[in-house]
Coordinates of C-alpha atoms and ligand atoms in Angstrom, one line a residue:
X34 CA 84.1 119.4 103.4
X35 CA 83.5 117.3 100.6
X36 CA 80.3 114.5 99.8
X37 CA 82.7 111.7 101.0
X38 CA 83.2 112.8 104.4
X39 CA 79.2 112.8 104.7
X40 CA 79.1 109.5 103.4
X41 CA 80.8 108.5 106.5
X42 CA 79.2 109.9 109.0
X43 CA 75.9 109.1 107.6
X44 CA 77.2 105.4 107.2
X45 CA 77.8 105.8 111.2
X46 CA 74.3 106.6 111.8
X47 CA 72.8 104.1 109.4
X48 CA 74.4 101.4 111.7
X49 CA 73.4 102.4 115.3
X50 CA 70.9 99.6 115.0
X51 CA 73.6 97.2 114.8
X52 CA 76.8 96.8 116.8
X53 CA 77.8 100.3 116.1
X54 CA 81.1 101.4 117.8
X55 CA 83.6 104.1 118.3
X56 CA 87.2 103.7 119.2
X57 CA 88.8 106.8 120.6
X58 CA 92.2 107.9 120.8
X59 CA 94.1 111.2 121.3
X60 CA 96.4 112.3 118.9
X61 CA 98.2 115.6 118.7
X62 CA 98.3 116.9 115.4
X63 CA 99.7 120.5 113.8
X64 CA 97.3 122.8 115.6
X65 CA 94.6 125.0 113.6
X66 CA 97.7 127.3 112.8
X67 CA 101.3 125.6 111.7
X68 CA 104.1 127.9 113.2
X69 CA 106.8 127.4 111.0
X70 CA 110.5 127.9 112.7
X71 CA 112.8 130.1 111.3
X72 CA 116.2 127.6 110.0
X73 CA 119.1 129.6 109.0
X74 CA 121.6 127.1 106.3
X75 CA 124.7 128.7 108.1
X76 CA 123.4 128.1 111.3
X77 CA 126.8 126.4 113.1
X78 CA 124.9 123.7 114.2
X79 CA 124.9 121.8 110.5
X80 CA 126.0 125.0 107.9
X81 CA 129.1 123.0 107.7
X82 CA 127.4 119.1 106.9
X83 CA 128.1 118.0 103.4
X84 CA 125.1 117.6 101.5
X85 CA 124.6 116.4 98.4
X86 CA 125.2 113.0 96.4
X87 CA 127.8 111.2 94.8
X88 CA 127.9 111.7 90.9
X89 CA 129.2 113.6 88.3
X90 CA 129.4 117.0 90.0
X91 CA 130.7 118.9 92.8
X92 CA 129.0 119.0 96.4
X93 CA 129.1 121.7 98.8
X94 CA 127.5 122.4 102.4
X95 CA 124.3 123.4 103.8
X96 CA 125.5 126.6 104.3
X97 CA 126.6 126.4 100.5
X98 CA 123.9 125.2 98.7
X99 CA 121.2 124.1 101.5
X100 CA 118.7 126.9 100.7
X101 CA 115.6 125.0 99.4
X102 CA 116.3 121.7 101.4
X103 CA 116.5 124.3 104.7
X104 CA 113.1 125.7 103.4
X105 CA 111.6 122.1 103.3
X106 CA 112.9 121.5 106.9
X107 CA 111.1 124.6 107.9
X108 CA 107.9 123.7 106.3
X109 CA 108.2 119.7 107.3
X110 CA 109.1 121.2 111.2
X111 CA 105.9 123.6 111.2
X112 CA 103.4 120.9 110.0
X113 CA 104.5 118.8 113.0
X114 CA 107.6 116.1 111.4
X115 CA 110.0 114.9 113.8
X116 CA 112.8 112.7 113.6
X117 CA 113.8 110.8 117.0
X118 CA 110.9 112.9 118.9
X119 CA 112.8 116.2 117.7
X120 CA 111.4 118.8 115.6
X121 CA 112.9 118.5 112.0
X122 CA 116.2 120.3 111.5
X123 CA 118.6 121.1 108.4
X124 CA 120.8 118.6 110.3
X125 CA 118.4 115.5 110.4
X126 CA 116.6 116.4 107.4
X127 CA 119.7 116.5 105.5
X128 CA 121.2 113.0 106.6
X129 CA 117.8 111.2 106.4
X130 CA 118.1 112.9 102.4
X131 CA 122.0 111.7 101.9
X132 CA 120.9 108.2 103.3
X133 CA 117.6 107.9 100.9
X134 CA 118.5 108.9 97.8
X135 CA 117.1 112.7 98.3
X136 CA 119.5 114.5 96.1
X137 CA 120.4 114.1 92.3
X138 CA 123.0 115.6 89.9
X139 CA 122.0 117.9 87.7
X140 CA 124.2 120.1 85.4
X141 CA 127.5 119.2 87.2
X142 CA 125.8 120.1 90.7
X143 CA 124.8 117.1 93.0
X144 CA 123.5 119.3 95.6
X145 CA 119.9 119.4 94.1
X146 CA 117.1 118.2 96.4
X147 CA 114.9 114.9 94.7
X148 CA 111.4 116.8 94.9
X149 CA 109.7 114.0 96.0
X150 CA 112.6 113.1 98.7
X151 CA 110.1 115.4 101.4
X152 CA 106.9 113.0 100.8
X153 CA 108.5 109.6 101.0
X154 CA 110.3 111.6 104.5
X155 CA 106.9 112.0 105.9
X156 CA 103.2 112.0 104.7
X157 CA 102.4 115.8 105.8
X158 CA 103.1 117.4 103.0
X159 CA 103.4 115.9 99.0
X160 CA 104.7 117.8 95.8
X161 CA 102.7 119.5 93.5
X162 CA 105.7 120.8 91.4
X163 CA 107.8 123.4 90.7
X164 CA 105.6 125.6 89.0
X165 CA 105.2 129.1 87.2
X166 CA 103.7 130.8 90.0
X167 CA 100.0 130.8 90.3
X168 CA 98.7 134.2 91.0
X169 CA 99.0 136.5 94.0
X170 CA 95.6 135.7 95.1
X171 CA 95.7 132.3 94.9
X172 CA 98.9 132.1 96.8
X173 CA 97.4 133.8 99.4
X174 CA 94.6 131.7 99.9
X175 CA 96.5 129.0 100.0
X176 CA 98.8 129.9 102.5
X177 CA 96.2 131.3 104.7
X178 CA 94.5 128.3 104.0
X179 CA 96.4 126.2 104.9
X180 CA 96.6 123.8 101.9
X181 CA 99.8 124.6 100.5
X182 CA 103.5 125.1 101.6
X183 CA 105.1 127.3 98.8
X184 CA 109.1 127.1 98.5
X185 CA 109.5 130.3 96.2
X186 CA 112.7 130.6 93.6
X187 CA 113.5 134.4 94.4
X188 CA 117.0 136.3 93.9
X189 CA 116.8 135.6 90.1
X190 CA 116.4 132.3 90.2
X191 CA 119.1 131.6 92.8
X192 CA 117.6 131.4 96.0
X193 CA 115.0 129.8 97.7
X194 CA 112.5 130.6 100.3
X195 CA 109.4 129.6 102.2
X196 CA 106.4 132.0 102.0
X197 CA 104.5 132.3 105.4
X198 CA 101.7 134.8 104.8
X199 CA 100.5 138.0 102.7
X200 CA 101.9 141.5 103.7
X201 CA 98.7 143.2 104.3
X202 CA 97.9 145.8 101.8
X203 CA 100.9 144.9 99.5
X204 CA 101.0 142.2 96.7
X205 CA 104.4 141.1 98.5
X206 CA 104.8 137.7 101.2
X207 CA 106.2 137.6 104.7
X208 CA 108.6 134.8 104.3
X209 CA 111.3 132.7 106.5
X210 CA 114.7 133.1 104.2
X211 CA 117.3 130.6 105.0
X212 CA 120.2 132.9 104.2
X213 CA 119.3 136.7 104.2
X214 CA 117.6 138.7 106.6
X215 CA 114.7 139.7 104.4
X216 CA 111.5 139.0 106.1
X217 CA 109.4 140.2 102.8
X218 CA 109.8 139.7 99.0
X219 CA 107.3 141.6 96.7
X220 CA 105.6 139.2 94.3
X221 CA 107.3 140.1 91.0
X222 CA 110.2 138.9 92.7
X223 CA 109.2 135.2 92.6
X224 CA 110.2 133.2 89.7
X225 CA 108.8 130.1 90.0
X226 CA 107.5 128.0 92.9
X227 CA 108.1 124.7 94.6
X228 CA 104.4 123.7 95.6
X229 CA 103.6 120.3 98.1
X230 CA 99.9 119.5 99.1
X231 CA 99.5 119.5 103.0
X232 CA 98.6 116.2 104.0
X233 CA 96.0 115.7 106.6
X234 CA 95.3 112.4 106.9
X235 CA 96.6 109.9 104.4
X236 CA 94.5 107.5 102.7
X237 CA 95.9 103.8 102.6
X238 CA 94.0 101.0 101.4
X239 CA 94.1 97.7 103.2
X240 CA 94.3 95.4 99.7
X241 CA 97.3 97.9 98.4
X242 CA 99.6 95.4 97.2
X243 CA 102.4 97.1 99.3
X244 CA 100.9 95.3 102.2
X245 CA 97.4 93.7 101.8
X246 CA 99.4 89.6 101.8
X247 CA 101.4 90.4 105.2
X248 CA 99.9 88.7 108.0
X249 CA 98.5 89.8 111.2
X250 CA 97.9 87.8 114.2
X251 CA 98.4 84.3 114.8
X252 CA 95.1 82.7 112.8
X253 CA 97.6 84.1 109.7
X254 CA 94.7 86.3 108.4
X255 CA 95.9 89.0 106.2
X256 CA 96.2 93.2 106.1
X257 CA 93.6 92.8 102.9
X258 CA 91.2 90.3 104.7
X259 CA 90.5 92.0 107.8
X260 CA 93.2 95.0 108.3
X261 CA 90.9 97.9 108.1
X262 CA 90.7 98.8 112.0
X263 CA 94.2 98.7 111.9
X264 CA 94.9 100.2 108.9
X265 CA 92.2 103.2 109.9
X266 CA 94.3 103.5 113.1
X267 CA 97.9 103.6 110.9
X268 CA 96.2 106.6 108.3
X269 CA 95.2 108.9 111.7
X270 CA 98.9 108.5 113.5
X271 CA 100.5 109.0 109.8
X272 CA 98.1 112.1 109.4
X273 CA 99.6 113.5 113.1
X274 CA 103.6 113.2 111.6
X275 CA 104.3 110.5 114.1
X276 CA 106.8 107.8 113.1
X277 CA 106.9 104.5 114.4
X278 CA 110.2 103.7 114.8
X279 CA 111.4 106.1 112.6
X280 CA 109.1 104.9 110.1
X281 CA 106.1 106.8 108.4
X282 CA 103.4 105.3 109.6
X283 CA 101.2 102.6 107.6
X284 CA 99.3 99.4 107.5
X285 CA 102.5 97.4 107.0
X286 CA 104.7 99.3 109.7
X287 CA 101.7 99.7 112.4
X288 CA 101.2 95.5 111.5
X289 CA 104.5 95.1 112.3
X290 CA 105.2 97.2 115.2
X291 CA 101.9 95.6 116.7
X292 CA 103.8 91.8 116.0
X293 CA 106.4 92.7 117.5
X294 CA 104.6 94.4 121.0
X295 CA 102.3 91.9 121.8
X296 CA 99.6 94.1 119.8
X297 CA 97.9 90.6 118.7
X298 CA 95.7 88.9 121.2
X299 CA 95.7 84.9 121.0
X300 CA 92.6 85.6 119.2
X301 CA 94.1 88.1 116.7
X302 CA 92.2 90.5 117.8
X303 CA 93.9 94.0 117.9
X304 CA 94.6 95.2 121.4
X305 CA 94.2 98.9 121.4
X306 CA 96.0 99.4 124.3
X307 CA 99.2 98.8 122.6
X308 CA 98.9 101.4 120.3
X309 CA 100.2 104.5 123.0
X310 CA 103.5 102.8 122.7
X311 CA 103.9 104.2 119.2
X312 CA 104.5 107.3 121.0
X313 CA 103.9 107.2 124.4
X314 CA 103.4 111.0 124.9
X315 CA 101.5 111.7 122.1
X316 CA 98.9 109.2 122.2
X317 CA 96.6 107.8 124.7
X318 CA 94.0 105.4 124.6
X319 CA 91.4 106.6 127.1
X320 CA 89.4 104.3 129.7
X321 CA 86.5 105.4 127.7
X322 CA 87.6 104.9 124.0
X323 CA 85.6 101.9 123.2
X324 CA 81.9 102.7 122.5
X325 CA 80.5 99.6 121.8
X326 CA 77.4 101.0 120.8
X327 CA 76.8 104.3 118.6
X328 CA 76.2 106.6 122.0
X329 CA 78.5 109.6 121.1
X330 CA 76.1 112.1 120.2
X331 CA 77.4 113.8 116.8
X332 CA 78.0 116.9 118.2
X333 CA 80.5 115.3 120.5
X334 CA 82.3 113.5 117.5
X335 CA 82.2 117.0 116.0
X336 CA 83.5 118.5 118.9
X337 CA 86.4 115.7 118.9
X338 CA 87.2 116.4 115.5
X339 CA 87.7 120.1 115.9
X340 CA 89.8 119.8 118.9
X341 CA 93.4 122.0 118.2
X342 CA 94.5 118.1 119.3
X343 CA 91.6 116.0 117.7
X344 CA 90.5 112.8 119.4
X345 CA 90.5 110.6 116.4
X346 CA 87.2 109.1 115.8
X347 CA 87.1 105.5 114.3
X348 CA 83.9 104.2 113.3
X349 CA 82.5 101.2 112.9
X350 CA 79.7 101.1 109.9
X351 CA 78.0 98.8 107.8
X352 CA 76.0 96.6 110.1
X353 CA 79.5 96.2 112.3
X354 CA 81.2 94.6 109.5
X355 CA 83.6 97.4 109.1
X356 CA 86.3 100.5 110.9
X357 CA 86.4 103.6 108.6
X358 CA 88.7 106.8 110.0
X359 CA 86.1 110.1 110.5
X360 CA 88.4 112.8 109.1
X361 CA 85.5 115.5 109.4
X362 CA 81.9 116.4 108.5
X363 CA 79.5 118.3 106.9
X364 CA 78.8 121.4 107.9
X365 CA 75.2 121.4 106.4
X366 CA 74.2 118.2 107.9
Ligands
NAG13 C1 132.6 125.9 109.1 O1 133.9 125.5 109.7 C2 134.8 126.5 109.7 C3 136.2 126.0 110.2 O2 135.9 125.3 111.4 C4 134.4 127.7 110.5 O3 135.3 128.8 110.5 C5 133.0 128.2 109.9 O4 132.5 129.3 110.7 C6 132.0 127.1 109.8 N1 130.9 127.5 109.1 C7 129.6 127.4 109.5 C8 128.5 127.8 108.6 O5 129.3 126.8 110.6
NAG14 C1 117.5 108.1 116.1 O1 117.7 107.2 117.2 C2 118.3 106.0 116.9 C3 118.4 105.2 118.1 O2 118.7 105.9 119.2 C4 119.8 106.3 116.3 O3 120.4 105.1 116.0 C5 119.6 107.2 115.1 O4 120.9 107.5 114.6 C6 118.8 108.4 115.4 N1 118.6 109.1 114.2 C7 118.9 110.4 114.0 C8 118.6 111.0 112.6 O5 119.3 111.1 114.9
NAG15 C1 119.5 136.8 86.1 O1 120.1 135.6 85.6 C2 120.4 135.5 84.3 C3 120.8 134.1 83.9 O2 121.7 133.6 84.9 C4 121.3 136.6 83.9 O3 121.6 136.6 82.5 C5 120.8 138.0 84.3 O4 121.7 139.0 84.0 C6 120.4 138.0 85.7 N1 119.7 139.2 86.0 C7 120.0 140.0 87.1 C8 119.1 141.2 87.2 O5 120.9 139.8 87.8
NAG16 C1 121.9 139.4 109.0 O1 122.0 140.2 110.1 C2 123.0 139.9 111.0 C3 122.9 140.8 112.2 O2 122.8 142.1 111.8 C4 124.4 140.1 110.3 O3 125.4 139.8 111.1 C5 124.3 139.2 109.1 O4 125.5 139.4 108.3 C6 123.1 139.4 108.2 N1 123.1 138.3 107.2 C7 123.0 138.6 105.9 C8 123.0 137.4 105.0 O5 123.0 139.7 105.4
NAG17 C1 113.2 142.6 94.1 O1 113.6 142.8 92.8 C2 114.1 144.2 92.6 C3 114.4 144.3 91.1 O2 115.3 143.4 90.6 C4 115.3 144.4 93.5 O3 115.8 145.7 93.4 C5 114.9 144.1 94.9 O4 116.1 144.2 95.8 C6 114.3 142.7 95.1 N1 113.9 142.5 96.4 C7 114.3 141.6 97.2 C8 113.7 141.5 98.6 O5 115.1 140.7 96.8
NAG18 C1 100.4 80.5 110.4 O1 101.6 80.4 109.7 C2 102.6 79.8 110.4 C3 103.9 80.0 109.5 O2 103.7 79.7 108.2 C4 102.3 78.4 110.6 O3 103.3 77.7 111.4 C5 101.0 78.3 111.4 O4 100.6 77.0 111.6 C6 99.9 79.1 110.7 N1 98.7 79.2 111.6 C7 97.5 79.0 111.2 C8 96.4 79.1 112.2 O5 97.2 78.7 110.1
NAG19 C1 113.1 99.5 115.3 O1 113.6 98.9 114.1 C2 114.8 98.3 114.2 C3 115.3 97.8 112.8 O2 114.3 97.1 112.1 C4 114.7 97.1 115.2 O3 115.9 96.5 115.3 C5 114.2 97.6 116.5 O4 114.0 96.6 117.4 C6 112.9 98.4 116.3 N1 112.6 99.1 117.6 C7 111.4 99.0 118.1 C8 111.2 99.8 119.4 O5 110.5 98.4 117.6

């Protein structure tokens, strides 16, 4: 856990003299261990869907040509993305792609995936790069890890895959292969590798020019002036993979949503009871989930945090003046 994440926590504590409070709410996030399904790109249910953009070039099917885009369904699926409440397939990740500018035309083949397509699909996971593959140890951390989702270029260059674990023993990876029924590929085998960061929570900043003028409630006061409780709440549903309204979570589509479900009170005060509509059965807001003083004793919020489905912990610190998201804590303190 890094110094910033103590910062926090320590900030909570230096406030319990003031109006110190916690806000509560369950959210179900990918638990300790992602479980990534197995997506074949010939799979009936969408091996035939187009894929693809228009352009110079010729386009073909899933079942064609879908083999990294299935392997980026498989990882987006297994860190929790859905689309309409579903799990993310071939089939919806494909047509949310066609619709938003995912592919590109390269070479006289419009078939190949925009790399940075998966992050603007959903804030789990964003890309590193395609990279010369780091080396066999580091690729095992970082799958056991859990940090990084590795798309691996195998089959001389001509195929892609997503690598799930180490073979014990071996310097080889389990994978899940879109196409053949290999469940291992040694490591010399790899040619390069399509890396993206896993995402826990993401951080958004209130004054971001994205959103920091839109107004909130009715006194007109904006995202930048006094956004942060909401903004804290729209970084912990975004870090869970749940969309509002088919939208990645953020300050300016949690605002928005909130405007438009009587989120506001006549005081423009948020009204936190609003915010299980999002997703009704994925997030609650508990009879106890406002603390208006600091009474949580920290090895509650620890316990909170660890949870397989973490309550998420919203502080307020600095004298009461200000809501921060708690995304973990120090171990050592
Ligand atoms: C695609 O459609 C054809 C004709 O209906 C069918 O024979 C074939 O099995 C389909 N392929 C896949 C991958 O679903
Ligand atoms: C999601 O649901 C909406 C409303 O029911 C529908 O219009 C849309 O096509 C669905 N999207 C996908 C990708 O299924
Ligand atoms: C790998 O691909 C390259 C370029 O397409 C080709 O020249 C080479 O023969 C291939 N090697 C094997 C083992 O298939
Ligand atoms: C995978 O195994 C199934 C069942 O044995 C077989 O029908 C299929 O052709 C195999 N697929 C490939 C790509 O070898
Ligand atoms: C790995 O590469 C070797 C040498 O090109 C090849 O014989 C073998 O079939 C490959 N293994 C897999 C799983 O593709
Ligand atoms: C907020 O803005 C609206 C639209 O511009 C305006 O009608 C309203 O009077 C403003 N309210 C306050 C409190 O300034
Ligand atoms: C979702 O967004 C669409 C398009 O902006 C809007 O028409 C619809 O009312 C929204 N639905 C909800 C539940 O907010």
């Amino acid at each position: 856990m890094s110094h910033r994440l103590l910062l926090v926590v320590a900030f909570v504590l230096l406030a319990t003299s003031a109006s110190a409070a916690f806000r509560g709410l369950h959210g179900l996030r990918p638990g300790v261990s992602y479980e990534f399904p197995i997506y074949k790109q010939c799979d009936p249910r969408w091996g035939n869907d187009t894929m693809g953009t228009k352009g110079n070039g010729w386009r073909s099917t899933i079942c064609g040509e879908g083999c990294a885009m299935t392997s980026t369904s498989m990882a987006l699926a297994g860190l929790g993305a859905t689309v309409n409440g579903s799990a993310v397939t071939p089939k919806t990740l494909n047509a949310w792609l066609i619709a938003n500018q995912g592919y590109e035309c390269l070479s006289g083949d419009c078939d190949n995936l925009v790399l940075t397509a998966p992050e603007r699909f959903s804030p789990l996971m964003s890309l590193i790069g395609e990279t010369q593959k780091p080396s066999f140890a580091e690729i095992s951390a970082d799958i056991a890890n859990q940090r990084i989702i590795h798309v691996a270029h195998v089959h001389n260059n001509s195929h892609f895959v997503l690598l799930i674990g180490a073979v014990p023993g071996q310097e080889a990876f389990y994978v899940h292969d879109p196409f053949y029924n290999s469940t291992q590929y040694p490591y010399g085998n790899i040619s390069d590798i399509i890396r993206f960061k896993i995402n826990t929570y993401p951080v958004y900043k209130q004054c971001d020019s994205k959103w920091g003028n839109n107004v909130m409630g009715s006194n007109n006061d904006t995202i930048c002036e006094v956004g942060c409780l909401m903004s804290s709440i729209s970084m912990a549903i975004a870090g869970t993979g749940i969309l509002i309204n088919t939208s990645v979570s953020n300050p300016a589509t949690l605002n928005k949503f909130l405007q438009t479900h009587n989120g506001y009170t006549s005081g423009s005060d948020l009204e936190e009871s609003v915010i299980p509509q999002v997703s009704p059965l994925r997030i609650q807001w508990p009879s106890d989930g406002m603390h208006l003083s600091n009474n949580i004793p920290l090895a509650t919020i620890k316990e909170y945090i660890d949870r397989a489905v973490p309550r998420i912990v919203i502080a307020n610190v600095m004298h009461g003046q200000h809501f921060v998201l708690v995304v973990g804590y120090r171990s050592d303190n």
